């Protein structure tokens, strides 16, 4: 099966899946934009870093800097979720809640995500970034 890929105006890659024929689907490529007709295997099956896709010579590649930026965004979201119960406990000063314990838990979360941040910064592949995020 064939697909049409092209760099879109936001810097990502658009993928057109022809419903009838590639020739008919070409009408959906913006005028003046370079495109490639590729086998479906040339498109990554893992969409984890879809927003970091860029056009390569013959296929879709990952922009590692964009993957790292996305990875940091995901890391921050995960950290915020883990902080929530402790943030509420400290913010609301819930009677009977041990604030020292809550703050110690928050520090453990900070330490954990600092290590993940280091892995993301040192990553050489998108797979390394994904593994670090999924291990959390």
PDB file of C-alpha atoms in Angstrom:
ATOM      1  CA  UNK A   1       0.000   0.000   0.000  1.00  0.00           C
ATOM      2  CA  UNK A   2       1.193   3.499  -0.815  1.00  0.00           C
ATOM      3  CA  UNK A   3       0.990   6.728   1.133  1.00  0.00           C
ATOM      4  CA  UNK A   4       1.714  10.328   0.217  1.00  0.00           C
ATOM      5  CA  UNK A   5       3.844  12.280   2.672  1.00  0.00           C
ATOM      6  CA  UNK A   6       4.801  15.951   2.718  1.00  0.00           C
ATOM      7  CA  UNK A   7       6.169  18.542   5.111  1.00  0.00           C
ATOM      8  CA  UNK A   8       3.271  20.649   6.331  1.00  0.00           C
ATOM      9  CA  UNK A   9       3.308  24.352   7.154  1.00  0.00           C
ATOM     10  CA  UNK A  10       3.622  23.730  10.912  1.00  0.00           C
ATOM     11  CA  UNK A  11       6.869  21.815  10.408  1.00  0.00           C
ATOM     12  CA  UNK A  12       5.416  18.335  10.851  1.00  0.00           C
ATOM     13  CA  UNK A  13       4.694  15.648   8.307  1.00  0.00           C
ATOM     14  CA  UNK A  14       1.277  15.057   6.820  1.00  0.00           C
ATOM     15  CA  UNK A  15       0.326  11.589   5.624  1.00  0.00           C
ATOM     16  CA  UNK A  16      -2.365  11.074   3.014  1.00  0.00           C
ATOM     17  CA  UNK A  17      -3.927   7.622   2.834  1.00  0.00           C
ATOM     18  CA  UNK A  18      -5.434   7.226  -0.630  1.00  0.00           C
ATOM     19  CA  UNK A  19      -8.956   5.808  -0.618  1.00  0.00           C
ATOM     20  CA  UNK A  20      -9.016   4.969  -4.310  1.00  0.00           C
ATOM     21  CA  UNK A  21      -5.734   5.693  -6.064  1.00  0.00           C
ATOM     22  CA  UNK A  22      -2.558   7.624  -5.364  1.00  0.00           C
ATOM     23  CA  UNK A  23      -3.166   9.743  -8.438  1.00  0.00           C
ATOM     24  CA  UNK A  24      -6.578  10.888  -7.184  1.00  0.00           C
ATOM     25  CA  UNK A  25      -5.184  11.573  -3.704  1.00  0.00           C
ATOM     26  CA  UNK A  26      -2.486  13.897  -5.103  1.00  0.00           C
ATOM     27  CA  UNK A  27      -5.136  16.612  -5.362  1.00  0.00           C
ATOM     28  CA  UNK A  28      -4.977  16.850  -1.558  1.00  0.00           C
ATOM     29  CA  UNK A  29      -1.302  17.860  -1.530  1.00  0.00           C
ATOM     30  CA  UNK A  30      -1.052  21.654  -1.270  1.00  0.00           C
ATOM     31  CA  UNK A  31       0.051  23.295  -4.480  1.00  0.00           C
ATOM     32  CA  UNK A  32       3.792  23.821  -4.763  1.00  0.00           C
ATOM     33  CA  UNK A  33       4.640  21.518  -1.848  1.00  0.00           C
ATOM     34  CA  UNK A  34       7.171  18.742  -2.418  1.00  0.00           C
ATOM     35  CA  UNK A  35       5.851  15.275  -1.636  1.00  0.00           C
ATOM     36  CA  UNK A  36       6.913  11.656  -1.714  1.00  0.00           C
ATOM     37  CA  UNK A  37       4.926   8.557  -2.552  1.00  0.00           C
ATOM     38  CA  UNK A  38       6.118   5.856  -0.166  1.00  0.00           C
ATOM     39  CA  UNK A  39       5.273   2.348   0.937  1.00  0.00           C
ATOM     40  CA  UNK A  40       3.338   2.155   4.180  1.00  0.00           C
ATOM     41  CA  UNK A  41       6.462   0.617   5.774  1.00  0.00           C
ATOM     42  CA  UNK A  42       8.301   3.945   5.337  1.00  0.00           C
ATOM     43  CA  UNK A  43       6.000   5.502   7.926  1.00  0.00           C
ATOM     44  CA  UNK A  44       6.823   4.799  11.575  1.00  0.00           C
ATOM     45  CA  UNK A  45       4.282   2.488  13.172  1.00  0.00           C
ATOM     46  CA  UNK A  46       5.008   4.007  16.590  1.00  0.00           C
ATOM     47  CA  UNK A  47       3.202   7.342  16.800  1.00  0.00           C
ATOM     48  CA  UNK A  48       4.610   8.268  20.233  1.00  0.00           C
ATOM     49  CA  UNK A  49       6.655  11.163  18.810  1.00  0.00           C
ATOM     50  CA  UNK A  50       4.383  11.901  15.841  1.00  0.00           C
ATOM     51  CA  UNK A  51       4.786  15.646  16.374  1.00  0.00           C
ATOM     52  CA  UNK A  52       8.550  15.298  15.899  1.00  0.00           C
ATOM     53  CA  UNK A  53       8.349  13.735  12.440  1.00  0.00           C
ATOM     54  CA  UNK A  54      10.214  15.436   9.600  1.00  0.00           C
ATOM     55  CA  UNK A  55      10.707  14.560   5.959  1.00  0.00           C
ATOM     56  CA  UNK A  56      13.856  12.603   5.234  1.00  0.00           C
ATOM     57  CA  UNK A  57      15.341  11.757   1.839  1.00  0.00           C
ATOM     58  CA  UNK A  58      12.877   8.961   1.230  1.00  0.00           C
ATOM     59  CA  UNK A  59      10.883   8.553   4.358  1.00  0.00           C
ATOM     60  CA  UNK A  60       9.851  10.015   7.685  1.00  0.00           C
ATOM     61  CA  UNK A  61      12.506  10.611  10.316  1.00  0.00           C
ATOM     62  CA  UNK A  62      12.419  11.890  13.881  1.00  0.00           C
ATOM     63  CA  UNK A  63      13.877  15.278  14.777  1.00  0.00           C
ATOM     64  CA  UNK A  64      15.709  14.348  17.987  1.00  0.00           C
ATOM     65  CA  UNK A  65      15.557  17.878  19.411  1.00  0.00           C
ATOM     66  CA  UNK A  66      11.784  17.930  18.924  1.00  0.00           C
ATOM     67  CA  UNK A  67      11.557  14.475  20.543  1.00  0.00           C
ATOM     68  CA  UNK A  68      13.472  15.789  23.542  1.00  0.00           C
ATOM     69  CA  UNK A  69      11.159  18.813  23.812  1.00  0.00           C
ATOM     70  CA  UNK A  70       8.104  16.561  23.645  1.00  0.00           C
ATOM     71  CA  UNK A  71       9.718  14.206  26.149  1.00  0.00           C
ATOM     72  CA  UNK A  72      10.274  17.042  28.613  1.00  0.00           C
ATOM     73  CA  UNK A  73       6.659  18.153  28.195  1.00  0.00           C
ATOM     74  CA  UNK A  74       5.453  14.609  28.921  1.00  0.00           C
ATOM     75  CA  UNK A  75       7.857  14.349  31.881  1.00  0.00           C
ATOM     76  CA  UNK A  76       6.441  17.564  33.362  1.00  0.00           C
ATOM     77  CA  UNK A  77       2.870  16.306  32.923  1.00  0.00           C
ATOM     78  CA  UNK A  78       3.682  12.997  34.608  1.00  0.00           C
ATOM     79  CA  UNK A  79       5.449  14.771  37.469  1.00  0.00           C
ATOM     80  CA  UNK A  80       2.505  17.144  37.963  1.00  0.00           C
ATOM     81  CA  UNK A  81       0.125  14.179  38.222  1.00  0.00           C
ATOM     82  CA  UNK A  82       2.292  12.553  40.877  1.00  0.00           C
ATOM     83  CA  UNK A  83       2.530  15.844  42.792  1.00  0.00           C
ATOM     84  CA  UNK A  84      -1.255  16.445  42.908  1.00  0.00           C
ATOM     85  CA  UNK A  85      -2.179  14.566  46.074  1.00  0.00           C
ATOM     86  CA  UNK A  86       0.747  16.056  47.990  1.00  0.00           C
ATOM     87  CA  UNK A  87       0.205  19.559  46.628  1.00  0.00           C
ATOM     88  CA  UNK A  88      -3.399  19.483  47.817  1.00  0.00           C
ATOM     89  CA  UNK A  89      -2.355  18.190  51.227  1.00  0.00           C
ATOM     90  CA  UNK A  90       0.164  20.997  51.687  1.00  0.00           C
ATOM     91  CA  UNK A  91      -1.943  23.707  50.063  1.00  0.00           C
ATOM     92  CA  UNK A  92      -5.105  22.912  51.999  1.00  0.00           C
ATOM     93  CA  UNK A  93      -3.206  22.084  55.189  1.00  0.00           C
ATOM     94  CA  UNK A  94      -5.502  19.167  55.812  1.00  0.00           C
ATOM     95  CA  UNK A  95      -5.737  18.488  59.564  1.00  0.00           C
ATOM     96  CA  UNK A  96      -4.032  15.282  60.600  1.00  0.00           C
ATOM     97  CA  UNK A  97      -2.011  15.126  57.405  1.00  0.00           C
ATOM     98  CA  UNK A  98       1.684  14.783  57.935  1.00  0.00           C
ATOM     99  CA  UNK A  99       3.258  17.682  56.019  1.00  0.00           C
ATOM    100  CA  UNK A 100       6.784  16.399  56.555  1.00  0.00           C
ATOM    101  CA  UNK A 101       5.819  13.102  54.930  1.00  0.00           C
ATOM    102  CA  UNK A 102       4.127  14.922  52.056  1.00  0.00           C
ATOM    103  CA  UNK A 103       7.158  17.110  51.446  1.00  0.00           C
ATOM    104  CA  UNK A 104       9.465  14.071  51.562  1.00  0.00           C
ATOM    105  CA  UNK A 105       7.270  12.359  48.967  1.00  0.00           C
ATOM    106  CA  UNK A 106       7.398  15.482  46.797  1.00  0.00           C
ATOM    107  CA  UNK A 107      11.202  15.513  47.022  1.00  0.00           C
ATOM    108  CA  UNK A 108      11.344  11.840  45.987  1.00  0.00           C
ATOM    109  CA  UNK A 109       9.212  12.712  42.959  1.00  0.00           C
ATOM    110  CA  UNK A 110      11.519  15.644  42.105  1.00  0.00           C
ATOM    111  CA  UNK A 111      14.560  13.359  42.333  1.00  0.00           C
ATOM    112  CA  UNK A 112      12.955  10.694  40.156  1.00  0.00           C
ATOM    113  CA  UNK A 113      12.058  13.171  37.431  1.00  0.00           C
ATOM    114  CA  UNK A 114      15.469  14.857  37.594  1.00  0.00           C
ATOM    115  CA  UNK A 115      16.974  11.501  36.617  1.00  0.00           C
ATOM    116  CA  UNK A 116      14.485  11.144  33.775  1.00  0.00           C
ATOM    117  CA  UNK A 117      15.382  14.670  32.641  1.00  0.00           C
ATOM    118  CA  UNK A 118      19.054  13.666  32.503  1.00  0.00           C
ATOM    119  CA  UNK A 119      18.237  10.574  30.435  1.00  0.00           C
ATOM    120  CA  UNK A 120      16.180  12.638  27.986  1.00  0.00           C
ATOM    121  CA  UNK A 121      18.966  15.199  27.610  1.00  0.00           C
ATOM    122  CA  UNK A 122      21.551  12.473  26.942  1.00  0.00           C
ATOM    123  CA  UNK A 123      19.362  10.366  24.654  1.00  0.00           C
ATOM    124  CA  UNK A 124      20.648   9.540  21.197  1.00  0.00           C
ATOM    125  CA  UNK A 125      17.381   8.057  19.913  1.00  0.00           C
ATOM    126  CA  UNK A 126      13.646   8.622  20.347  1.00  0.00           C
ATOM    127  CA  UNK A 127      13.408   5.088  21.728  1.00  0.00           C
ATOM    128  CA  UNK A 128      15.670   6.005  24.662  1.00  0.00           C
ATOM    129  CA  UNK A 129      13.439   8.960  25.496  1.00  0.00           C
ATOM    130  CA  UNK A 130      10.302   6.846  25.299  1.00  0.00           C
ATOM    131  CA  UNK A 131      11.835   4.131  27.496  1.00  0.00           C
ATOM    132  CA  UNK A 132      12.766   6.690  30.165  1.00  0.00           C
ATOM    133  CA  UNK A 133       9.230   8.112  30.187  1.00  0.00           C
ATOM    134  CA  UNK A 134       7.563   4.728  30.284  1.00  0.00           C
ATOM    135  CA  UNK A 135       9.803   3.526  33.116  1.00  0.00           C
ATOM    136  CA  UNK A 136       8.438   6.264  35.335  1.00  0.00           C
TER     137      UNK A 136
END
